[in-house]
Amino acid sequence: MQLTTCERLSLNQITKDPWSLKEAVEGCLRAEIPSIAIWRHKLNEIGLAESKRIIRDSGLKVSSLCRGGMFAASTAEERGRRLDDNRRAVEEAAELGTDVLVLVCGPAPDRDIDSARKWVAEGIDRLVPFAESCGIKLGIEPLHPMYAAERSVIVTLDHANTLAERYRPDQVGVIVDVFHVWWDPDLYRQIDRAKGRILGYHVSDWIVPTPDLLMGRGMMGDGVIELRRIRGAVEEAGYAGTIEVEIFNRTLWDLPGDELLSLIKTRYTEHV
Amino acid sequence: MQLTTCERLSLNQITKDPWSLKEAVEGCLRAEIPSIAIWRHKLNEIGLAESKRIIRDSGLKVSSLCRGGMFAASTAEERGRRLDDNRRAVEEAAELGTDVLVLVCGPAPDRDIDSARKWVAEGIDRLVPFAESCGIKLGIEPLHPMYAAERSVIVTLDHANTLAERYRPDQVGVIVDVFHVWWDPDLYRQIDRAKGRILGYHVSDWIVPTPDLLMGRGMMGDGVIELRRIRGAVEEAGYAGTIEVEIFNRTLWDLPGDELLSLIKTRYTEHV
């Protein structure tokens, strides 16, 4: 069913990365986009206190904080540092008033992908009690397999579900990002399996030809992903939360911000 | 266990695409590489009869012909044309003296990936009797999910196994290419499942950062793939055939051919 309003729409900040947090918030207010997903490098530009003030004053809902994770490292010491950083991310998420920290779990430090996956599981396990004490749910986001070497050894919804199911749904869930999962022959079964555990739904599109591994995502409607079908499955699995538009694409970054947000809204109702 | 000789090594022609078939054959002979995998666009340059003569005179073994497939099309008429082309590929494979036609199954003609997958299954089903009558086995090669939109809707070994298992192992099997499958958390289970059905093993490497979706493959040893471990699993599953080096990389294309083949041989014994 078509989305007739933008009440579930959230602007993931990376979609207009050239904007500061303040500019992104003001852009959302002008465009009447009610939610925003915040990236930590944007917090760091102005500090947490100022970020918190900007968000609170705006009245915008924060759909998630991007991102925790990056758990896999060769030494226990470095894994400890990564865990500390994840605890800071949890605190930041709580301060900003969201209840979801998105986890991009990290690549293997070497060729040993099995150990990296074990370290990811351990990292999540160590983070859960602290996150719970702060009221933050951890959303494991499986990334596209083409990011397995550089960003995440968790590359299927199957694997993310398996990790998440070790915990209660109010502790750990999964993030479904269409760009990362659309190719999966097991997709609809895994979305159904994630019932009650979906903590976020991200949209963009897969454009053909794909210009670049990282910066080649497209605007909804410009590619081949069955957006409405996947949303239907996610909703069937009980998800009624925000829908984040998360697009890494320099051409879109370079558009005037208000024009970009207007385009997002149009494509959101037409295609998502 | 280390490969101490190059007796199982095969040069997949795309690794030195600038070479004609004649040049590739002569290069293999100089380098004492005993096998070659032939691409159809190289046959077309000089015709099948001349290609056949060059191969026969060389004494090289032909490990496979690349490629059949591309089954998915919107109209029955177009699917019929694709099938005709696959029949020609089967005949060419037989003429060249190999018993394996590699299938790159093709993308969806539109957003409807389920229908495309159905057409792939139908195309294989229609091709099997003819291939069998020519003594050719069909090797379904699952491609990396990043090629789902442009080259193949079959992107996991699980899916390829499921398609292949509808037939006898001497009719339809799978091709294991490390570049396409290394990221898969289900990899070793699926290799084991493919026991008796592995019709080819392809090596290259996944380099970091990955410069390009198509042309970004690396030389064995330059990337993160656990080459020896995967070969071990493939051999455990009964495969003792040729090992094709298949690398799409312009920097390697631009190397002097004899230098490239020498490098391949070194890396093959050191890393594969």
mmCIF file of C-alpha atoms in Angstrom, chain B residues 23 84 122 239:
data_model
loop_
_atom_site.group_PDB
_atom_site.id
_atom_site.type_symbol
_atom_site.label_atom_id
_atom_site.label_comp_id
_atom_site.label_asym_id
_atom_site.label_seq_id
_atom_site.Cartn_x
_atom_site.Cartn_y
_atom_site.Cartn_z
ATOM 1 C CA GLU B 23 48.383 -15.626 -28.329
ATOM 2 C CA ASP B 84 19.279 -21.180 -29.059
ATOM 3 C CA GLU B 122 13.362 -23.183 -16.916
ATOM 4 C CA TYR B 239 37.084 -32.131 -6.641
#
